[in-house]
Amino acid sequence: DAGITQSPRHKVTETGTPVTLRCHQTENHRYMYWYRQDPGHGLRLIHYSYGVKDTDKGEVSDGYSVSRSKTEDFLLTLESATSSQTSVYFCAISEDIERELFFGEGSRLTVL
Amino acid sequence: AQSVTQLDSHVSVSEGTPVLLRCNYSSSYSPSLFWYVQHPNKGLQLLLKYTSAATLVKGINGFEAEFKKSETSFHLTKPSAHMSDAAEYFCVVLEQAGTALIFGKGTTLSVSS
């Protein structure tokens, strides 16, 4: 299994609070991604990174920011969580844009 | 713009019968196409991928998919379903000039004994 660790795996928070999800990889892959998974929507890309300090927006980036200060870590931040951000968040990594994605186990976030 | 449509949100089969999960794509360029599988409470795992080589692609666990450019389809098949195949399946597209992968909404496969 690819070395991807997401933390926390489960979190319950209140509307308006900041939340940070962490993705840590031990594979030294260049690309890292954050997706959210919701019933009826499949997986939707939030942000991705193609190198340290190099990030770009996905299709559902509003309300989210990311940072990548080291190759191995990719952080997803919700500055002020809303109930619509209740979801399961998946981190993924790949060596190259056309190569296989390896996924973490997911982080379940509930915003009350 | 690229997009992918999975034509069935839910497919039910009996164990030992064939599986067909349908996927159509829209792309301005020659795309790369993938199928991923997700078992309950797990992350996604690659089943197979097409990247402009052979149009019939074989994957893990007996699955295969055929790229048909004229029909813009990439349907996933398996000759004989097993109970362990019950999961959610995602068709994914990446354009040649690609940014990141775009996922279909998923098809839930149920297998009954």
PDB file of C-alpha atoms in Angstrom:
ATOM      1  CA  ASP A   1       0.000   0.000   0.000  1.00  0.00           C
ATOM      2  CA  ALA A   2       1.137   3.529  -0.831  1.00  0.00           C
ATOM      3  CA  GLY A   3       2.288   5.468   2.222  1.00  0.00           C
ATOM      4  CA  ILE A   4      -0.457   8.051   2.601  1.00  0.00           C
ATOM      5  CA  THR A   5      -1.756   9.134   5.974  1.00  0.00           C
ATOM      6  CA  GLN A   6      -4.668  11.466   6.496  1.00  0.00           C
ATOM      7  CA  SER A   7      -5.375  13.151   9.821  1.00  0.00           C
ATOM      8  CA  PRO A   8      -7.696  13.449  11.520  1.00  0.00           C
ATOM      9  CA  ARG A   9      -9.755  10.539  10.227  1.00  0.00           C
ATOM     10  CA  HIS A  10     -12.910  11.850  11.875  1.00  0.00           C
ATOM     11  CA  LYS A  11     -13.789  15.337  13.045  1.00  0.00           C
ATOM     12  CA  VAL A  12     -16.931  17.049  14.266  1.00  0.00           C
ATOM     13  CA  THR A  13     -16.863  20.816  14.433  1.00  0.00           C
ATOM     14  CA  GLU A  14     -19.189  23.800  14.568  1.00  0.00           C
ATOM     15  CA  THR A  15     -20.103  26.277  11.875  1.00  0.00           C
ATOM     16  CA  GLY A  16     -17.651  29.151  11.660  1.00  0.00           C
ATOM     17  CA  THR A  17     -14.653  27.362  13.135  1.00  0.00           C
ATOM     18  CA  PRO A  18     -11.427  26.809  11.202  1.00  0.00           C
ATOM     19  CA  VAL A  19     -10.462  23.269  10.281  1.00  0.00           C
ATOM     20  CA  THR A  20      -7.232  21.866   8.865  1.00  0.00           C
ATOM     21  CA  LEU A  21      -6.871  18.423   7.359  1.00  0.00           C
ATOM     22  CA  ARG A  22      -3.436  16.983   6.828  1.00  0.00           C
ATOM     23  CA  CYS A  23      -2.166  14.599   4.189  1.00  0.00           C
ATOM     24  CA  HIS A  24       1.253  13.062   4.653  1.00  0.00           C
ATOM     25  CA  GLN A  25       3.013  10.868   2.082  1.00  0.00           C
ATOM     26  CA  THR A  26       6.176   8.824   2.243  1.00  0.00           C
ATOM     27  CA  GLU A  27       6.386   8.100  -1.521  1.00  0.00           C
ATOM     28  CA  ASN A  28       8.053  11.360  -2.625  1.00  0.00           C
ATOM     29  CA  HIS A  29       5.394  11.795  -5.333  1.00  0.00           C
ATOM     30  CA  ARG A  30       5.238  15.168  -7.030  1.00  0.00           C
ATOM     31  CA  TYR A  31       1.472  15.533  -7.297  1.00  0.00           C
ATOM     32  CA  MET A  32      -0.932  15.712  -4.380  1.00  0.00           C
ATOM     33  CA  TYR A  33      -4.684  16.256  -4.507  1.00  0.00           C
ATOM     34  CA  TRP A  34      -7.618  16.939  -2.248  1.00  0.00           C
ATOM     35  CA  TYR A  35     -11.028  15.595  -3.268  1.00  0.00           C
ATOM     36  CA  ARG A  36     -14.365  15.626  -1.509  1.00  0.00           C
ATOM     37  CA  GLN A  37     -16.865  12.814  -1.891  1.00  0.00           C
ATOM     38  CA  ASP A  38     -20.590  13.378  -1.539  1.00  0.00           C
ATOM     39  CA  PRO A  39     -23.528  11.099  -2.393  1.00  0.00           C
ATOM     40  CA  GLY A  40     -24.671  11.650  -5.971  1.00  0.00           C
ATOM     41  CA  HIS A  41     -21.613  13.730  -6.836  1.00  0.00           C
ATOM     42  CA  GLY A  42     -18.791  11.222  -6.877  1.00  0.00           C
ATOM     43  CA  LEU A  43     -15.404  12.749  -6.191  1.00  0.00           C
ATOM     44  CA  ARG A  44     -14.827  16.402  -6.913  1.00  0.00           C
ATOM     45  CA  LEU A  45     -11.425  18.033  -7.000  1.00  0.00           C
ATOM     46  CA  ILE A  46     -10.876  20.830  -4.496  1.00  0.00           C
ATOM     47  CA  HIS A  47      -7.221  21.744  -4.996  1.00  0.00           C
ATOM     48  CA  TYR A  48      -4.102  20.041  -6.185  1.00  0.00           C
ATOM     49  CA  SER A  49      -0.368  20.588  -5.987  1.00  0.00           C
ATOM     50  CA  TYR A  50       2.326  19.905  -8.564  1.00  0.00           C
ATOM     51  CA  GLY A  51       5.258  20.717  -6.324  1.00  0.00           C
ATOM     52  CA  VAL A  52       6.330  22.510  -3.175  1.00  0.00           C
ATOM     53  CA  LYS A  53       4.506  25.841  -3.022  1.00  0.00           C
ATOM     54  CA  ASP A  54       2.851  25.103  -6.400  1.00  0.00           C
ATOM     55  CA  THR A  55      -0.898  24.666  -6.150  1.00  0.00           C
ATOM     56  CA  ASP A  56      -3.949  25.159  -8.327  1.00  0.00           C
ATOM     57  CA  LYS A  57      -7.706  25.212  -7.901  1.00  0.00           C
ATOM     58  CA  GLY A  58     -10.069  22.423  -8.765  1.00  0.00           C
ATOM     59  CA  GLU A  59     -13.755  22.547  -9.580  1.00  0.00           C
ATOM     60  CA  VAL A  60     -14.996  23.157  -5.989  1.00  0.00           C
ATOM     61  CA  SER A  61     -12.301  25.330  -4.433  1.00  0.00           C
ATOM     62  CA  ASP A  62     -14.491  28.064  -2.903  1.00  0.00           C
ATOM     63  CA  GLY A  63     -14.151  28.115   0.887  1.00  0.00           C
ATOM     64  CA  TYR A  64     -10.961  26.059   0.867  1.00  0.00           C
ATOM     65  CA  SER A  65      -7.273  26.887   0.845  1.00  0.00           C
ATOM     66  CA  VAL A  66      -4.223  24.647   0.673  1.00  0.00           C
ATOM     67  CA  SER A  67      -0.555  24.786   1.423  1.00  0.00           C
ATOM     68  CA  ARG A  68       2.413  22.610   0.563  1.00  0.00           C
ATOM     69  CA  SER A  69       5.619  23.683   2.269  1.00  0.00           C
ATOM     70  CA  LYS A  70       7.231  20.247   2.030  1.00  0.00           C
ATOM     71  CA  THR A  71       7.007  17.495  -0.566  1.00  0.00           C
ATOM     72  CA  GLU A  72       5.450  15.103   1.916  1.00  0.00           C
ATOM     73  CA  ASP A  73       2.717  17.305   3.388  1.00  0.00           C
ATOM     74  CA  PHE A  74      -0.380  18.847   1.798  1.00  0.00           C
ATOM     75  CA  LEU A  75      -2.741  20.748   4.074  1.00  0.00           C
ATOM     76  CA  LEU A  76      -6.374  21.569   3.365  1.00  0.00           C
ATOM     77  CA  THR A  77      -7.861  24.435   5.393  1.00  0.00           C
ATOM     78  CA  LEU A  78     -11.454  25.484   5.818  1.00  0.00           C
ATOM     79  CA  GLU A  79     -11.119  29.036   7.121  1.00  0.00           C
ATOM     80  CA  SER A  80     -14.696  29.137   8.424  1.00  0.00           C
ATOM     81  CA  ALA A  81     -16.461  25.813   8.162  1.00  0.00           C
ATOM     82  CA  THR A  82     -20.047  25.650   6.880  1.00  0.00           C
ATOM     83  CA  SER A  83     -22.573  22.815   6.976  1.00  0.00           C
ATOM     84  CA  SER A  84     -22.209  22.408   3.202  1.00  0.00           C
ATOM     85  CA  GLN A  85     -18.623  21.334   3.802  1.00  0.00           C
ATOM     86  CA  THR A  86     -19.753  18.245   5.679  1.00  0.00           C
ATOM     87  CA  SER A  87     -18.213  15.515   3.556  1.00  0.00           C
ATOM     88  CA  VAL A  88     -15.601  12.820   3.281  1.00  0.00           C
ATOM     89  CA  TYR A  89     -12.290  14.243   2.145  1.00  0.00           C
ATOM     90  CA  PHE A  90      -9.742  12.155   0.276  1.00  0.00           C
ATOM     91  CA  CYS A  91      -6.120  12.928  -0.326  1.00  0.00           C
ATOM     92  CA  ALA A  92      -4.424  11.357  -3.328  1.00  0.00           C
ATOM     93  CA  ILE A  93      -0.906  11.325  -4.724  1.00  0.00           C
ATOM     94  CA  SER A  94       0.669  10.511  -8.077  1.00  0.00           C
ATOM     95  CA  GLU A  95       4.112  10.553  -9.633  1.00  0.00           C
ATOM     96  CA  ASP A  96       2.846  12.348 -12.696  1.00  0.00           C
ATOM     97  CA  ILE A  97      -0.405  13.813 -13.962  1.00  0.00           C
ATOM     98  CA  GLU A  98      -1.108  10.730 -16.123  1.00  0.00           C
ATOM     99  CA  ARG A  99      -0.006   8.169 -13.623  1.00  0.00           C
ATOM    100  CA  GLU A 100      -2.101   6.187 -11.187  1.00  0.00           C
ATOM    101  CA  LEU A 101      -3.600   7.992  -8.215  1.00  0.00           C
ATOM    102  CA  PHE A 102      -3.054   6.454  -4.802  1.00  0.00           C
ATOM    103  CA  PHE A 103      -5.671   7.400  -2.245  1.00  0.00           C
ATOM    104  CA  GLY A 104      -5.657   7.817   1.478  1.00  0.00           C
ATOM    105  CA  GLU A 105      -8.321   6.286   3.693  1.00  0.00           C
ATOM    106  CA  GLY A 106     -10.361   9.476   3.893  1.00  0.00           C
ATOM    107  CA  SER A 107     -11.261  12.035   6.567  1.00  0.00           C
ATOM    108  CA  ARG A 108     -14.895  12.327   7.573  1.00  0.00           C
ATOM    109  CA  LEU A 109     -15.791  15.904   8.534  1.00  0.00           C
ATOM    110  CA  THR A 110     -19.100  16.876  10.082  1.00  0.00           C
ATOM    111  CA  VAL A 111     -19.944  20.556  10.477  1.00  0.00           C
ATOM    112  CA  LEU A 112     -22.854  21.191  12.836  1.00  0.00           C
TER     113      LEU A 112
ATOM    114  CA  ALA B   1     -14.049  20.694 -21.836  1.00  0.00           C
ATOM    115  CA  GLN B   2     -13.754  17.206 -20.547  1.00  0.00           C
ATOM    116  CA  SER B   3     -16.554  15.370 -18.780  1.00  0.00           C
ATOM    117  CA  VAL B   4     -17.525  11.848 -17.933  1.00  0.00           C
ATOM    118  CA  THR B   5     -20.968  10.293 -17.543  1.00  0.00           C
ATOM    119  CA  GLN B   6     -21.668   7.004 -15.836  1.00  0.00           C
ATOM    120  CA  LEU B   7     -24.966   5.896 -17.278  1.00  0.00           C
ATOM    121  CA  ASP B   8     -26.179   3.828 -14.313  1.00  0.00           C
ATOM    122  CA  SER B   9     -26.075   4.903 -10.699  1.00  0.00           C
ATOM    123  CA  HIS B  10     -26.808   1.353  -9.521  1.00  0.00           C
ATOM    124  CA  VAL B  11     -26.338  -2.065 -11.125  1.00  0.00           C
ATOM    125  CA  SER B  12     -27.467  -5.335  -9.561  1.00  0.00           C
ATOM    126  CA  VAL B  13     -26.288  -8.753 -10.751  1.00  0.00           C
ATOM    127  CA  SER B  14     -26.300 -12.309  -9.483  1.00  0.00           C
ATOM    128  CA  GLU B  15     -23.074 -14.046  -8.593  1.00  0.00           C
ATOM    129  CA  GLY B  16     -21.610 -15.779 -11.653  1.00  0.00           C
ATOM    130  CA  THR B  17     -23.358 -13.536 -14.196  1.00  0.00           C
ATOM    131  CA  PRO B  18     -21.655 -10.909 -16.370  1.00  0.00           C
ATOM    132  CA  VAL B  19     -21.070  -7.346 -15.220  1.00  0.00           C
ATOM    133  CA  LEU B  20     -21.409  -4.275 -17.448  1.00  0.00           C
ATOM    134  CA  LEU B  21     -20.813  -0.769 -16.074  1.00  0.00           C
ATOM    135  CA  ARG B  22     -21.244   1.942 -18.668  1.00  0.00           C
ATOM    136  CA  CYS B  23     -19.217   5.105 -19.107  1.00  0.00           C
ATOM    137  CA  ASN B  24     -19.289   7.798 -21.768  1.00  0.00           C
ATOM    138  CA  TYR B  25     -16.812  10.649 -21.957  1.00  0.00           C
ATOM    139  CA  SER B  26     -16.515  13.982 -23.647  1.00  0.00           C
ATOM    140  CA  SER B  27     -13.088  15.316 -24.517  1.00  0.00           C
ATOM    141  CA  SER B  28     -11.595  17.719 -27.011  1.00  0.00           C
ATOM    142  CA  TYR B  29      -8.399  15.704 -27.221  1.00  0.00           C
ATOM    143  CA  SER B  30      -7.367  12.078 -27.008  1.00  0.00           C
ATOM    144  CA  PRO B  31      -8.076  11.304 -23.399  1.00  0.00           C
ATOM    145  CA  SER B  32      -6.596   8.960 -20.865  1.00  0.00           C
ATOM    146  CA  LEU B  33      -9.337   6.957 -19.170  1.00  0.00           C
ATOM    147  CA  PHE B  34      -9.376   5.065 -15.899  1.00  0.00           C
ATOM    148  CA  TRP B  35     -11.653   2.907 -13.788  1.00  0.00           C
ATOM    149  CA  TYR B  36     -11.319   3.007 -10.004  1.00  0.00           C
ATOM    150  CA  VAL B  37     -13.076   0.869  -7.397  1.00  0.00           C
ATOM    151  CA  GLN B  38     -14.020   1.851  -3.857  1.00  0.00           C
ATOM    152  CA  HIS B  39     -15.024  -0.698  -1.259  1.00  0.00           C
ATOM    153  CA  PRO B  40     -17.066   0.498   1.733  1.00  0.00           C
ATOM    154  CA  ASN B  41     -15.219   2.903   4.038  1.00  0.00           C
ATOM    155  CA  LYS B  42     -12.058   2.636   1.973  1.00  0.00           C
ATOM    156  CA  GLY B  43     -10.080   4.810  -0.393  1.00  0.00           C
ATOM    157  CA  LEU B  44     -10.130   4.245  -4.147  1.00  0.00           C
ATOM    158  CA  GLN B  45      -8.007   1.708  -5.988  1.00  0.00           C
ATOM    159  CA  LEU B  46      -7.073   1.675  -9.676  1.00  0.00           C
ATOM    160  CA  LEU B  47      -8.701  -1.150 -11.665  1.00  0.00           C
ATOM    161  CA  LEU B  48      -7.327  -0.329 -15.104  1.00  0.00           C
ATOM    162  CA  LYS B  49      -6.327   2.512 -17.406  1.00  0.00           C
ATOM    163  CA  TYR B  50      -6.288   3.365 -21.101  1.00  0.00           C
ATOM    164  CA  THR B  51      -3.574   5.679 -22.446  1.00  0.00           C
ATOM    165  CA  SER B  52      -3.781   5.339 -26.272  1.00  0.00           C
ATOM    166  CA  ALA B  53      -2.199   1.915 -26.558  1.00  0.00           C
ATOM    167  CA  ALA B  54      -4.417  -1.165 -27.009  1.00  0.00           C
ATOM    168  CA  THR B  55      -8.121  -0.335 -27.049  1.00  0.00           C
ATOM    169  CA  LEU B  56      -8.990  -3.391 -24.949  1.00  0.00           C
ATOM    170  CA  VAL B  57      -7.512  -2.943 -21.507  1.00  0.00           C
ATOM    171  CA  LYS B  58      -7.240  -5.673 -18.906  1.00  0.00           C
ATOM    172  CA  GLY B  59      -7.227  -4.829 -15.240  1.00  0.00           C
ATOM    173  CA  ILE B  60      -7.135  -6.488 -11.876  1.00  0.00           C
ATOM    174  CA  ASN B  61      -9.630  -9.053 -10.573  1.00  0.00           C
ATOM    175  CA  GLY B  62     -10.767 -10.110 -14.065  1.00  0.00           C
ATOM    176  CA  PHE B  63     -12.123  -6.738 -15.147  1.00  0.00           C
ATOM    177  CA  GLU B  64     -11.539  -5.270 -18.579  1.00  0.00           C
ATOM    178  CA  ALA B  65     -12.679  -2.217 -20.535  1.00  0.00           C
ATOM    179  CA  GLU B  66     -12.800  -1.321 -24.206  1.00  0.00           C
ATOM    180  CA  PHE B  67     -12.085   2.159 -25.519  1.00  0.00           C
ATOM    181  CA  LYS B  68     -14.413   2.990 -28.420  1.00  0.00           C
ATOM    182  CA  LYS B  69     -13.606   6.372 -29.872  1.00  0.00           C
ATOM    183  CA  SER B  70     -16.535   6.371 -32.315  1.00  0.00           C
ATOM    184  CA  GLU B  71     -18.954   5.874 -29.437  1.00  0.00           C
ATOM    185  CA  THR B  72     -16.928   7.926 -26.895  1.00  0.00           C
ATOM    186  CA  SER B  73     -17.355   5.032 -24.489  1.00  0.00           C
ATOM    187  CA  PHE B  74     -15.192   3.132 -22.015  1.00  0.00           C
ATOM    188  CA  HIS B  75     -17.455   0.449 -20.544  1.00  0.00           C
ATOM    189  CA  LEU B  76     -16.203  -1.855 -17.790  1.00  0.00           C
ATOM    190  CA  THR B  77     -16.973  -5.570 -18.002  1.00  0.00           C
ATOM    191  CA  LYS B  78     -16.350  -8.792 -16.164  1.00  0.00           C
ATOM    192  CA  PRO B  79     -17.500 -12.216 -17.394  1.00  0.00           C
ATOM    193  CA  SER B  80     -18.548 -13.577 -14.019  1.00  0.00           C
ATOM    194  CA  ALA B  81     -19.375 -11.514 -10.936  1.00  0.00           C
ATOM    195  CA  HIS B  82     -18.115 -12.443  -7.502  1.00  0.00           C
ATOM    196  CA  MET B  83     -19.569 -11.350  -4.187  1.00  0.00           C
ATOM    197  CA  SER B  84     -16.353  -9.454  -3.451  1.00  0.00           C
ATOM    198  CA  ASP B  85     -16.976  -7.257  -6.516  1.00  0.00           C
ATOM    199  CA  ALA B  86     -19.734  -5.417  -4.672  1.00  0.00           C
ATOM    200  CA  ALA B  87     -18.425  -1.844  -4.447  1.00  0.00           C
ATOM    201  CA  GLU B  88     -18.654   1.571  -6.040  1.00  0.00           C
ATOM    202  CA  TYR B  89     -16.946   2.065  -9.389  1.00  0.00           C
ATOM    203  CA  PHE B  90     -15.754   5.351 -10.858  1.00  0.00           C
ATOM    204  CA  CYS B  91     -14.933   6.153 -14.467  1.00  0.00           C
ATOM    205  CA  VAL B  92     -12.310   8.886 -14.746  1.00  0.00           C
ATOM    206  CA  VAL B  93     -11.042  11.014 -17.639  1.00  0.00           C
ATOM    207  CA  LEU B  94      -7.883  13.042 -18.166  1.00  0.00           C
ATOM    208  CA  GLU B  95      -7.378  15.119 -21.274  1.00  0.00           C
ATOM    209  CA  GLN B  96      -4.103  14.911 -23.173  1.00  0.00           C
ATOM    210  CA  ALA B  97      -3.263  18.452 -22.209  1.00  0.00           C
ATOM    211  CA  GLY B  98      -4.567  17.559 -18.809  1.00  0.00           C
ATOM    212  CA  THR B  99      -4.736  19.266 -15.519  1.00  0.00           C
ATOM    213  CA  ALA B 100      -6.249  16.842 -13.087  1.00  0.00           C
ATOM    214  CA  LEU B 101      -8.537  13.847 -13.286  1.00  0.00           C
ATOM    215  CA  ILE B 102     -12.308  14.300 -13.531  1.00  0.00           C
ATOM    216  CA  PHE B 103     -14.416  11.622 -11.873  1.00  0.00           C
ATOM    217  CA  GLY B 104     -17.830  10.344 -12.877  1.00  0.00           C
ATOM    218  CA  LYS B 105     -20.524  10.213 -10.199  1.00  0.00           C
ATOM    219  CA  GLY B 106     -20.040   6.519  -9.630  1.00  0.00           C
ATOM    220  CA  THR B 107     -21.944   3.275 -10.126  1.00  0.00           C
ATOM    221  CA  THR B 108     -22.785   1.086  -7.169  1.00  0.00           C
ATOM    222  CA  LEU B 109     -22.513  -2.595  -8.023  1.00  0.00           C
ATOM    223  CA  SER B 110     -24.544  -5.029  -5.922  1.00  0.00           C
ATOM    224  CA  VAL B 111     -23.949  -8.772  -6.212  1.00  0.00           C
ATOM    225  CA  SER B 112     -26.495 -11.245  -4.885  1.00  0.00           C
ATOM    226  CA  SER B 113     -25.990 -14.924  -4.209  1.00  0.00           C
TER     227      SER B 113
END
